[in-house]
XYZ file of C-alpha atoms in Angstrom:
724
model
C 5.077 61.619 11.974
C 6.005 64.385 14.301
C 8.143 64.469 17.356
C 5.543 65.616 19.958
C 3.891 62.106 20.606
C 4.983 60.622 23.732
C 2.112 58.062 24.443
C 0.257 55.818 22.384
C -2.887 57.464 23.354
C -1.620 60.499 21.608
C -1.433 58.957 18.005
C -4.943 60.100 16.915
C -4.070 63.599 17.571
C -0.769 63.340 15.545
C -0.802 66.109 12.970
C 0.674 64.073 10.179
C -1.880 61.175 10.622
C -4.621 63.648 10.915
C -3.585 65.263 7.605
C -3.252 61.894 5.852
C -6.820 60.789 6.899
C -8.352 64.302 6.899
C -10.438 66.032 4.273
C -7.623 67.728 2.402
C -6.064 66.051 -0.551
C -2.283 65.661 -0.546
C -0.530 65.367 -3.880
C 1.854 62.624 -4.233
C 4.682 65.138 -4.901
C 3.880 67.113 -1.758
C 6.889 67.335 0.876
C 4.269 66.103 3.387
C 5.264 62.484 2.420
C 8.815 62.851 3.362
C 7.582 64.263 6.854
C 5.222 61.529 7.255
C 7.665 58.614 6.590
C 10.524 60.165 8.634
C 9.841 58.124 11.863
C 12.391 55.831 13.411
C 10.757 52.777 14.934
C 11.471 49.093 14.512
C 8.128 47.604 13.623
C 6.259 46.182 16.620
C 6.295 42.438 16.859
C 4.646 41.403 20.086
C 0.914 40.972 20.213
C 0.716 43.427 23.062
C 2.400 46.171 21.094
C 0.394 45.250 17.960
C -2.976 45.440 19.787
C -2.033 48.934 21.404
C -1.130 50.117 18.060
C -4.326 49.073 16.285
C -6.413 50.527 19.206
C -4.691 53.798 19.170
C -4.886 54.234 15.284
C -8.363 52.706 14.515
C -9.942 56.131 14.514
C -7.361 57.476 12.068
C -7.966 54.470 9.770
C -11.853 54.859 9.900
C -11.323 58.556 9.214
C -9.445 57.729 6.190
C -12.072 55.157 5.082
C -14.593 58.007 5.230
C -12.571 60.824 3.557
C -10.573 58.705 1.041
C -13.224 58.780 -1.595
C -13.008 62.535 -1.832
C -9.076 63.065 -1.109
C -7.529 59.923 -2.768
C -4.931 60.042 -0.099
C -4.570 56.274 0.144
C -3.883 56.196 -3.671
C -1.364 59.064 -3.321
C 0.447 57.078 -0.464
C 0.686 54.008 -2.500
C 2.043 55.872 -5.523
C 4.658 57.400 -3.211
C 5.656 53.795 -2.284
C 5.603 52.620 -5.944
C 7.649 55.362 -7.160
C 10.331 54.602 -4.343
C 10.460 51.039 -5.029
C 11.737 51.571 -8.617
C 14.960 52.808 -7.089
C 15.121 50.430 -4.236
C 17.451 47.810 -5.691
C 20.072 50.670 -6.527
C 19.564 52.256 -3.020
C 20.510 48.661 -1.751
C 23.509 48.339 -3.727
C 24.479 52.047 -2.795
C 23.705 51.473 0.882
C 21.195 54.293 0.834
C 19.949 53.888 4.370
C 17.727 56.708 4.452
C 15.806 55.978 1.196
C 15.275 52.365 2.279
C 14.188 53.288 5.796
C 11.498 55.775 4.440
C 10.183 53.279 1.812
C 9.893 50.669 4.579
C 7.894 53.191 6.611
C 5.571 53.819 3.671
C 4.956 50.051 3.317
C 4.390 49.656 7.006
C 1.695 52.350 7.026
C 0.134 50.881 3.879
C 0.003 47.555 5.559
C -1.600 48.869 8.689
C -4.327 50.661 6.724
C -4.832 47.711 4.299
C -5.438 45.385 7.263
C -8.199 47.630 8.722
C -9.794 48.190 5.147
C -9.865 44.428 4.482
C -11.623 43.728 7.989
C -14.126 46.552 7.786
C -15.378 46.411 4.327
C -16.461 44.316 1.490
C -14.018 43.469 -1.422
C -15.991 45.742 -3.840
C -15.537 48.644 -1.454
C -11.897 47.773 -1.113
C -11.096 47.913 -4.657
C -13.011 51.190 -4.977
C -10.743 52.859 -2.375
C -7.752 51.951 -4.747
C -9.330 53.747 -7.599
C -10.209 57.049 -5.882
C -8.176 60.020 -6.963
C -8.024 63.698 -6.159
C -11.162 65.089 -7.948
C -14.697 66.034 -7.226
C -16.171 64.531 -3.919
C -17.157 60.785 -4.482
C -16.170 60.504 -7.994
C -13.871 58.004 -9.443
C -12.573 57.036 -12.867
C -13.335 53.500 -14.025
C -10.456 53.595 -16.457
C -7.807 54.620 -13.894
C -5.062 52.360 -13.238
C -5.432 49.289 -11.034
C -3.254 50.470 -7.875
C -4.145 47.426 -5.973
C -2.790 45.124 -8.876
C 0.437 47.373 -9.069
C 0.882 47.078 -5.421
C 0.861 43.506 -5.586
C 3.101 43.221 -8.585
C 5.605 45.664 -6.724
C 5.585 43.457 -3.587
C 6.355 40.319 -5.485
C 9.199 42.217 -7.140
C 10.293 43.371 -3.932
C 10.230 39.970 -2.351
C 12.026 38.312 -5.244
C 14.454 40.782 -6.585
C 15.726 42.916 -3.776
C 18.890 41.480 -2.344
C 18.666 40.484 1.409
C 21.172 42.763 3.326
C 21.183 44.114 6.787
C 19.573 47.403 5.477
C 16.788 45.599 3.328
C 15.830 42.803 5.966
C 13.011 44.811 7.440
C 11.576 45.769 4.230
C 11.565 42.237 3.064
C 9.632 41.080 5.851
C 7.332 43.936 5.660
C 6.582 43.047 1.919
C 5.804 39.379 2.864
C 3.666 40.480 5.688
C 1.648 42.960 3.463
C 0.982 40.009 1.052
C -0.277 38.035 3.977
C -2.680 40.956 4.907
C -3.843 41.168 1.381
C -4.786 37.573 1.579
C -6.514 37.847 5.001
C -10.071 38.411 3.712
C -10.437 34.596 4.257
C -10.197 35.293 8.125
C -13.568 37.172 8.073
C -15.553 34.614 6.355
C -16.998 31.389 7.881
C -16.965 29.627 4.542
C -13.919 28.722 2.590
C -13.596 31.518 -0.244
C -13.649 30.148 -3.772
C -13.666 33.353 -5.547
C -12.051 36.584 -4.102
C -9.843 39.372 -4.930
C -6.953 36.995 -4.182
C -8.015 34.886 -7.084
C -8.453 37.739 -9.252
C -5.095 39.288 -8.891
C -2.874 36.532 -7.919
C -3.969 33.771 -10.216
C -4.152 35.736 -13.466
C -2.958 39.062 -15.110
C 0.101 40.815 -14.209
C 1.106 38.863 -10.990
C 0.922 35.357 -12.622
C 4.293 35.493 -14.328
C 5.965 35.952 -10.823
C 4.466 32.753 -9.559
C 7.482 30.433 -9.744
C 10.034 32.856 -8.723
C 7.944 34.019 -5.735
C 7.578 30.383 -4.507
C 11.175 29.770 -5.064
C 12.251 32.810 -3.094
C 9.854 31.954 -0.221
C 11.288 28.393 -0.066
C 14.862 29.786 0.003
C 13.956 32.190 2.836
C 12.772 29.271 4.844
C 15.778 27.249 3.875
C 18.124 29.945 4.827
C 16.690 31.023 8.171
C 18.343 34.358 7.849
C 18.373 36.168 11.338
C 17.534 39.893 11.554
C 20.474 42.358 11.725
C 21.759 42.988 15.319
C 20.325 46.012 16.969
C 23.608 47.869 16.685
C 23.481 47.745 12.835
C 19.824 48.754 12.548
C 19.015 50.752 9.402
C 16.972 53.369 11.129
C 19.120 56.566 11.804
C 19.443 58.002 15.285
C 18.075 61.665 15.596
C 20.636 64.243 15.127
C 20.649 67.943 16.077
C 20.297 69.081 12.541
C 17.988 68.128 9.730
C 20.120 67.743 6.807
C 20.237 64.052 7.124
C 16.504 63.837 6.581
C 16.266 65.466 3.235
C 16.424 69.028 4.809
C 13.524 68.668 7.138
C 13.554 70.488 10.438
C 14.945 68.832 13.272
C 12.689 66.683 15.324
C 11.080 64.857 12.520
C 13.170 61.742 12.708
C 12.331 60.870 16.288
C 8.995 60.041 14.852
C 5.652 58.810 16.124
C 6.793 55.329 16.689
C 9.446 55.956 19.301
C 6.669 55.821 21.768
C 6.903 52.041 21.704
C 10.241 52.144 23.580
C 8.150 53.350 26.621
C 6.179 50.229 27.088
C 5.839 46.632 25.877
C 9.534 46.251 25.636
C 9.719 42.986 27.653
C 7.292 41.221 25.637
C 8.881 42.247 22.423
C 12.215 41.057 23.369
C 10.690 37.783 24.453
C 8.891 37.299 21.131
C 12.223 38.068 19.198
C 14.162 35.497 21.120
C 11.598 32.865 20.520
C 11.694 33.376 16.732
C 15.270 33.323 15.376
C 14.168 34.239 11.712
C 11.223 36.476 11.163
C 11.606 36.453 7.391
C 11.777 32.720 7.325
C 8.628 32.489 9.596
C 6.747 34.909 7.507
C 7.689 33.427 4.246
C 6.629 30.116 5.311
C 3.240 31.330 6.253
C 2.761 33.129 2.961
C 3.782 30.248 1.100
C 1.352 27.850 2.889
C -1.488 30.287 2.368
C -0.723 30.521 -1.402
C -0.519 26.860 -1.595
C -3.806 26.299 -0.101
C -5.829 28.793 -2.170
C -8.699 27.186 -3.809
C -8.560 26.763 -7.587
C -10.240 29.627 -9.465
C -13.197 28.935 -11.580
C -11.129 28.909 -14.856
C -7.776 28.100 -13.686
C -5.834 25.843 -11.254
C -3.898 27.376 -8.307
C -0.655 28.299 -9.893
C 1.280 28.487 -6.582
C 0.292 24.770 -5.792
C 1.360 23.874 -9.398
C 4.769 25.355 -8.802
C 5.007 23.269 -5.485
C 3.963 20.131 -7.071
C 6.479 20.373 -9.978
C 9.855 21.993 -8.846
C 12.977 19.860 -9.299
C 16.410 19.424 -7.709
C 19.114 21.741 -8.967
C 21.084 18.526 -9.643
C 18.449 17.280 -12.203
C 19.499 18.247 -15.462
C 16.417 16.620 -17.281
C 14.147 19.249 -19.146
C 10.910 20.145 -17.786
C 7.864 18.856 -19.895
C 6.119 21.700 -21.672
C 2.917 20.793 -20.055
C 4.243 21.836 -16.509
C 3.748 25.435 -15.872
C 5.618 27.572 -13.313
C 8.580 25.058 -13.001
C 11.821 25.909 -11.275
C 14.662 24.159 -9.593
C 15.937 24.284 -6.008
C 18.630 22.709 -3.834
C 17.096 19.496 -2.345
C 19.688 18.836 0.051
C 19.472 22.434 1.602
C 15.596 22.020 1.683
C 15.822 18.603 3.238
C 18.304 19.820 6.053
C 16.025 22.945 6.731
C 13.028 20.633 7.123
C 14.920 18.239 9.442
C 15.781 21.087 11.649
C 12.630 23.127 11.779
C 9.993 20.324 12.620
C 9.201 21.844 15.950
C 6.783 24.168 14.403
C 3.412 23.441 12.939
C 4.136 25.297 9.820
C 7.288 23.408 9.082
C 5.405 20.044 9.575
C 2.675 21.172 7.302
C 5.277 22.217 4.562
C 6.819 18.716 4.821
C 3.521 17.171 4.501
C 2.664 19.278 1.488
C 5.918 18.519 -0.321
C 5.774 14.709 0.517
C 2.092 14.539 -0.717
C 2.200 16.669 -3.680
C 5.716 16.710 -5.214
C 6.849 13.216 -6.361
C 10.421 14.665 -6.997
C 10.930 15.556 -3.443
C 9.327 12.407 -2.224
C 11.669 10.110 -4.237
C 14.642 12.107 -3.182
C 13.945 11.903 0.544
C 13.037 8.153 0.457
C 16.552 7.766 -1.248
C 18.406 9.567 1.493
C 20.729 7.453 3.783
C 20.178 9.629 6.724
C 16.306 9.387 7.056
C 16.708 9.318 10.840
C 17.455 13.007 10.886
C 13.733 13.579 9.407
C 11.987 10.790 11.119
C 13.100 11.323 14.736
C 11.681 14.992 14.925
C 8.450 13.549 13.613
C 8.352 10.709 16.205
C 9.284 13.294 18.874
C 6.149 15.188 17.845
C 3.956 12.109 18.251
C 5.622 11.108 21.517
C 4.715 14.587 23.038
C 1.211 14.174 21.782
C -0.310 15.631 25.052
C 1.582 18.840 24.430
C 0.809 19.109 20.713
C -2.438 20.389 19.099
C -4.376 17.736 17.181
C -3.604 19.171 13.763
C 0.159 18.966 14.340
C -0.267 15.359 15.486
C -2.282 14.636 12.334
C 0.223 16.090 10.092
C 3.123 14.216 11.618
C 1.249 10.890 11.533
C 0.294 11.266 7.945
C 3.875 11.891 7.011
C 4.780 8.722 8.522
C 1.828 6.928 6.698
C 3.316 8.470 3.326
C 6.919 7.341 4.122
C 5.547 3.750 5.076
C 3.928 3.310 1.809
C 7.642 2.633 0.364
C 9.039 -0.679 1.119
C 12.413 0.542 0.842
C 11.786 2.909 3.618
C 10.322 0.075 5.642
C 13.379 -2.047 5.228
C 15.913 0.634 5.752
C 14.540 1.922 9.161
C 15.352 -1.389 10.738
C 19.082 -1.003 9.781
C 19.597 2.321 11.369
C 20.762 1.819 14.918
C 20.120 4.722 17.357
C 21.660 5.117 20.890
C 20.296 6.954 23.982
C 17.111 8.341 22.880
C 16.841 10.877 25.758
C 13.182 12.103 25.069
C 11.802 8.427 25.437
C 11.139 8.239 29.026
C 9.093 5.085 29.439
C 12.221 2.937 29.371
C 15.949 3.491 29.066
C 16.813 2.713 25.311
C 20.466 2.399 25.128
C 20.459 0.967 21.624
C 17.354 0.383 19.294
C 16.657 0.391 15.530
C 14.774 3.445 14.168
C 12.102 0.873 12.929
C 11.434 -0.572 16.373
C 11.397 3.073 17.881
C 8.731 4.028 15.259
C 6.793 1.159 16.320
C 6.939 2.096 20.017
C 5.892 5.735 19.307
C 3.002 4.844 17.064
C 1.633 2.251 19.581
C 1.908 4.742 22.322
C 0.138 7.364 20.051
C -2.769 4.787 19.578
C -2.958 3.972 23.255
C -3.088 7.805 24.096
C -5.850 8.229 21.611
C -7.997 5.158 22.753
C -7.893 6.339 26.351
C -8.054 10.093 25.920
C -9.252 11.412 22.593
C -10.926 8.472 20.959
C -10.336 9.879 17.537
C -11.099 7.085 15.024
C -9.205 8.866 12.323
C -6.055 9.130 14.331
C -5.887 5.251 15.395
C -6.826 4.256 11.919
C -3.967 6.057 10.408
C -1.630 4.711 13.086
C -2.726 1.226 12.503
C -2.098 1.888 8.746
C 1.353 2.910 9.201
C 2.177 -0.239 11.325
C 0.385 -2.436 8.787
C 2.426 -1.031 5.964
C 5.621 -1.795 7.836
C 4.657 -5.153 9.195
C 5.988 -7.311 6.347
C 9.458 -5.793 6.486
C 9.745 -5.934 10.474
C 13.342 -6.960 11.009
C 15.088 -7.726 14.314
C 12.526 -6.086 16.537
C 13.832 -4.872 19.770
C 12.460 -7.058 22.664
C 10.516 -3.992 23.972
C 9.025 -3.264 20.619
C 7.816 -6.793 20.376
C 6.560 -6.907 23.771
C 4.560 -3.790 23.125
C 2.990 -5.085 20.055
C 1.837 -8.165 21.880
C 0.850 -6.549 25.093
C -1.045 -3.835 23.389
C -3.029 -6.591 21.418
C -3.617 -8.442 24.680
C -4.830 -5.283 26.432
C -7.634 -4.925 23.837
C -8.370 -8.683 23.861
C -9.053 -8.504 27.588
C -10.824 -5.032 27.290
C -13.025 -6.788 24.513
C -14.152 -9.708 26.957
C -14.845 -7.162 29.545
C -17.215 -5.040 27.284
C -18.964 -8.146 25.930
C -19.526 -9.055 29.618
C -21.158 -5.847 30.375
C -23.129 -5.629 27.060
C -24.591 -9.078 27.507
C -24.944 -9.009 31.309
C -25.429 -5.608 32.084
C -27.158 -6.143 35.452
C -24.823 -8.785 36.775
C -21.277 -7.642 36.214
C -18.475 -9.745 37.213
C -16.930 -7.866 40.040
C -13.703 -9.664 39.617
C -13.385 -8.587 36.039
C -14.332 -4.996 36.765
C -11.821 -4.730 39.463
C -9.114 -6.127 37.483
C -9.719 -3.894 34.489
C -10.184 -0.695 36.730
C -6.697 -1.262 38.123
C -5.041 -1.628 34.689
C -2.529 1.193 34.227
C -2.853 3.558 31.261
C 0.200 2.254 29.683
C -1.210 -1.294 29.592
C 1.851 -2.765 31.028
C 0.309 -4.677 33.889
C -1.731 -7.643 32.706
C -4.177 -9.668 34.944
C -3.046 -12.379 37.322
C -3.248 -15.993 36.605
C -6.421 -16.321 38.577
C -8.036 -13.473 36.415
C -6.849 -15.154 33.352
C -8.853 -18.341 34.270
C -11.969 -16.198 34.844
C -11.495 -14.555 31.419
C -10.978 -17.887 29.709
C -14.381 -19.039 31.167
C -16.127 -15.918 30.028
C -14.478 -16.148 26.614
C -15.452 -19.601 26.115
C -19.115 -18.979 26.821
C -19.328 -15.805 24.974
C -17.566 -16.757 22.079
C -19.689 -19.915 21.606
C -22.650 -17.754 21.725
C -21.131 -15.271 19.152
C -20.202 -18.130 16.798
C -23.909 -18.970 16.265
C -25.606 -15.548 15.854
C -22.753 -12.925 16.234
C -24.352 -10.093 14.495
C -27.850 -10.623 15.403
C -27.295 -11.252 19.080
C -24.965 -8.377 19.305
C -27.538 -6.147 17.618
C -30.262 -7.391 19.989
C -28.205 -6.773 23.018
C -27.293 -3.265 21.881
C -31.006 -2.539 21.232
C -32.051 -4.035 24.452
C -29.393 -1.947 26.292
C -30.594 1.211 24.389
C -34.022 0.649 25.222
C -33.370 0.342 28.891
C -31.557 3.842 28.760
C -33.927 5.713 26.271
C -36.577 6.695 28.877
C -34.021 9.046 30.524
C -32.446 10.125 27.170
C -28.999 8.765 28.418
C -26.499 7.786 25.656
C -25.037 4.379 25.329
C -22.318 3.864 27.661
C -18.585 4.077 26.485
C -18.035 0.337 26.526
C -21.043 -0.162 24.107
C -19.924 2.415 21.658
C -16.362 1.224 21.756
C -16.967 -2.394 21.062
C -16.660 -1.995 17.258
C -13.618 0.259 17.627
C -11.936 -2.192 19.964
C -12.726 -5.272 17.664
C -11.209 -3.225 14.666
C -8.129 -2.426 16.768
C -7.777 -6.084 17.541
C -8.312 -7.291 14.199
C -5.585 -4.870 12.589
C -3.211 -5.759 15.381
C -3.679 -9.371 14.859
C -3.194 -8.882 11.081
C 0.022 -6.848 11.735
C 1.470 -9.922 13.874
C 0.229 -12.284 11.209
C 1.921 -10.380 8.402
C 5.235 -10.406 10.363
C 5.018 -14.119 11.070
C 4.179 -14.911 7.377
C 6.893 -12.608 5.819
C 9.794 -12.224 8.269
C 9.261 -14.898 11.076
C 13.007 -15.891 10.927
C 14.003 -12.196 11.552
C 11.914 -11.724 14.691
C 12.482 -14.240 17.589
C 11.486 -11.521 20.073
C 8.057 -11.411 18.637
C 7.707 -15.075 18.918
C 8.831 -14.877 22.464
C 6.328 -12.400 23.448
C 3.543 -14.381 21.789
C 4.594 -17.469 23.756
C 4.597 -15.525 26.871
C 0.961 -14.410 26.315
C -0.107 -17.480 24.670
C -2.984 -18.372 27.055
C -4.984 -15.227 26.067
C -4.347 -15.856 22.378
C -5.581 -19.347 22.625
C -8.978 -18.108 23.949
C -9.605 -16.202 20.666
C -8.695 -19.037 18.180
C -12.468 -19.707 17.692
C -13.869 -16.183 17.834
C -15.938 -15.616 14.638
C -14.387 -12.214 13.984
C -10.824 -13.287 14.392
C -10.746 -17.057 13.561
C -9.177 -16.697 10.043
C -6.378 -14.294 11.105
C -5.767 -16.403 14.301
C -4.939 -19.465 12.290
C -1.351 -18.598 11.588
C -0.693 -17.121 15.026
C -2.070 -20.282 16.519
C 0.055 -22.403 14.468
C 3.190 -20.583 15.397
C 2.349 -20.661 19.185
C 1.599 -24.309 19.170
C 4.733 -25.333 17.098
C 7.128 -23.337 19.452
C 5.253 -24.316 22.701
C 5.817 -27.997 21.720
C 9.570 -27.353 21.150
C 9.936 -25.436 24.476
C 8.014 -28.444 26.253
C 10.506 -30.936 24.755
C 13.484 -28.709 26.030
C 12.414 -29.101 29.629
C 11.439 -26.778 32.365
C 12.975 -23.647 33.887
C 14.592 -22.254 30.693
C 16.388 -19.036 30.671
C 15.447 -16.117 28.451
C 18.588 -16.840 26.274
C 17.907 -20.473 26.078
C 14.202 -19.941 24.917
C 15.334 -17.489 22.145
C 17.949 -19.997 20.980
C 15.321 -22.717 20.776
C 13.075 -20.186 18.830
C 15.896 -19.439 16.463
C 16.513 -23.122 15.800
C 12.882 -23.809 15.377
C 12.323 -21.079 12.776
C 14.316 -23.201 10.374
C 12.359 -26.450 11.118
C 8.930 -24.773 10.803
C 7.368 -25.782 7.334
C 6.502 -22.321 5.706
C 3.893 -23.949 3.513
C 1.708 -24.508 6.543
C 1.385 -20.810 7.147
C -1.641 -19.376 5.255
C -1.138 -16.639 2.742
C -3.035 -13.563 3.206
C -3.197 -10.466 0.951
C -0.349 -8.072 1.494
C -1.360 -5.343 4.086
C -0.937 -2.070 2.122
C -2.588 1.229 2.833
C -2.112 4.519 0.862
C -2.874 7.929 2.140
C -5.424 9.738 0.093
C -6.721 13.189 0.874
C -10.402 13.332 1.532
C -12.715 15.307 -0.768
C -12.454 18.954 -0.376
C -9.370 18.873 1.718
C -9.597 22.860 1.714
C -12.171 22.456 4.361
C -9.484 21.318 6.772
C -6.420 22.963 5.422
C -7.459 26.588 4.814
C -8.776 27.212 8.639
C -5.645 25.317 9.782
C -3.230 27.409 7.862
C -4.956 30.740 8.740
C -4.989 29.659 12.473
C -1.158 29.191 12.140
C -0.839 32.564 10.546
C -3.084 34.269 13.392
C -0.945 32.550 16.026
C 2.451 32.879 14.545
C 2.645 35.777 12.257
C 5.118 38.394 13.014
C 4.250 42.084 13.407
C 0.485 41.269 12.344
C -2.473 41.418 14.694
C -6.127 40.627 14.120
C -8.721 41.289 16.834
C -9.976 37.904 17.663
C -13.490 39.197 17.808
C -13.350 39.810 14.155
C -12.238 36.181 13.238
C -15.007 34.241 11.528
C -13.064 31.345 9.878
C -12.194 29.386 13.098
C -13.004 29.719 16.764
C -10.282 30.922 18.973
C -10.080 27.933 21.086
C -9.669 25.611 18.143
C -6.135 24.014 17.618
């Protein structure tokens, strides 16, 4: 691109760029292309470099937009690239560095131009620009070859067929990036696109046969996590004194326009490279997620989603049904290991969710693994650090747990896996704990965080559903896990009484209650003193008596009365009134979880019985509550039965002696006295039109994580810049 550019600001004046974007047509056979493509510059990766590049070259791109209908230079550039790719595989085998280097540069320029074209014009105008040829001003041939379709097919072939070597790494990354850029028209629309050029070219026509091969290659790129070649082996040649190395061009051409980037932004680029060990794996995963979440075409389902839904293990020799299109096989063990190792990123967690939810072969394989802790622990760590994660990442991690807990075998096996020294769990030192007990602790912590901070009903509902699915298979609960189940329930029982107090008696609050609840820690570990317990018992008795007569009507009248007293100032209902139904729902579910454990595995969980007995005073207050009376029946029976046995054993019993009495009493407790309830089972089902959630989410990941691609945030329409 010329050797005289020393600053980014000089790019618009560069003679080669000016000729490409000018009014003169350049034949695809012109030696100009060798000159244009002979620049030595590793493609920029940091957002700072990419922003500078876009700002410096936008005038060149706009000039090409204006002149291309008359010159057809964009089409000529693409034809030059297409002709080169036909020899690319042979060049890789022959280690032809120069040829691959110039082909990469051609694709890099095409990608930069395509990004601007997609951002600044309609799809109809974009397609016209790919049909213009050198002829009379403004004319074009309607029967000319479709260069855009040819380009996409060529990119798919490049991604799937070119061997991944040190000299082909960068062009492989660039090919994936260019496909992402082609699909980026969605970024510039507020509404989810249901018909676009993406649908036109990628779901039918010449690109369709590449579907399964492309998906398989992108998955393997993710699995292998290939690192870029070290700088010392970079394919781009150093400038020499002579020009013979560069197809006989004059000396100076190879230094290229892009060497200006060594003058600035180096620090940010190095940081970006160190944070991302495999740009190809990252870019491939993003492209895969974009393709998988394309909406179905009007006349055909999304073939990339079909491929993801149906691929099988390489160890599976059974034939594919003829009804399954785009089928292929992949090594499940390698995929599983990669998924376990990469869960720190949103996109890897989203891939895991996609595979578990949509591919029954993968789900069956994962649930049969004997090392599920390798997958579950990273997911739990995401939830544990909920404060540091965006809400979408937390949702995906939680839904993965919910899908896993739908399987009874998983729910049993996690209590058999013993873990030691979980260093990231800081609330308490856990020297040894089962995976199941740890899962319970983390999920309860997530619910608690949500109830006190974000108050997202969707999140706490799914947390409770996961615990409910597990409850019948609770085994040998760690004493801390049992304590947290009971103490968390008690916290909400007390909160419930407090809210009722404020709701029914808004002008005469009990200052003692108010003080007690205001001093409760966020973790809910500190419970009220015995004196406060007596006060609560008094309130609970009177309130529950009232509720048992006209529960719904009284509550409605009290709420309306409270709303009426506030309506004059247009003040919304206070949090305690809005939260009442949520608190009641959480209490109900927690009681059902405890009841399910007692009914199905009482003899396996003496620590849970111990925790219930320790807090029996509070549970006794709720035995007559109209909303919980039925579910309290078994809990009250267990508490009464074991309290009696402890009373017979005498006073001042040690913890060990109490647990021994509980274990002996389990055998004596008549099981037929425990009322049977329907099994707690919840199944994850995607909401209607899931694309309204997933497409903006996927593109936000692309926007924030894609390597070597920058979009001006002011142009983005699909999501707001402050969204997760």
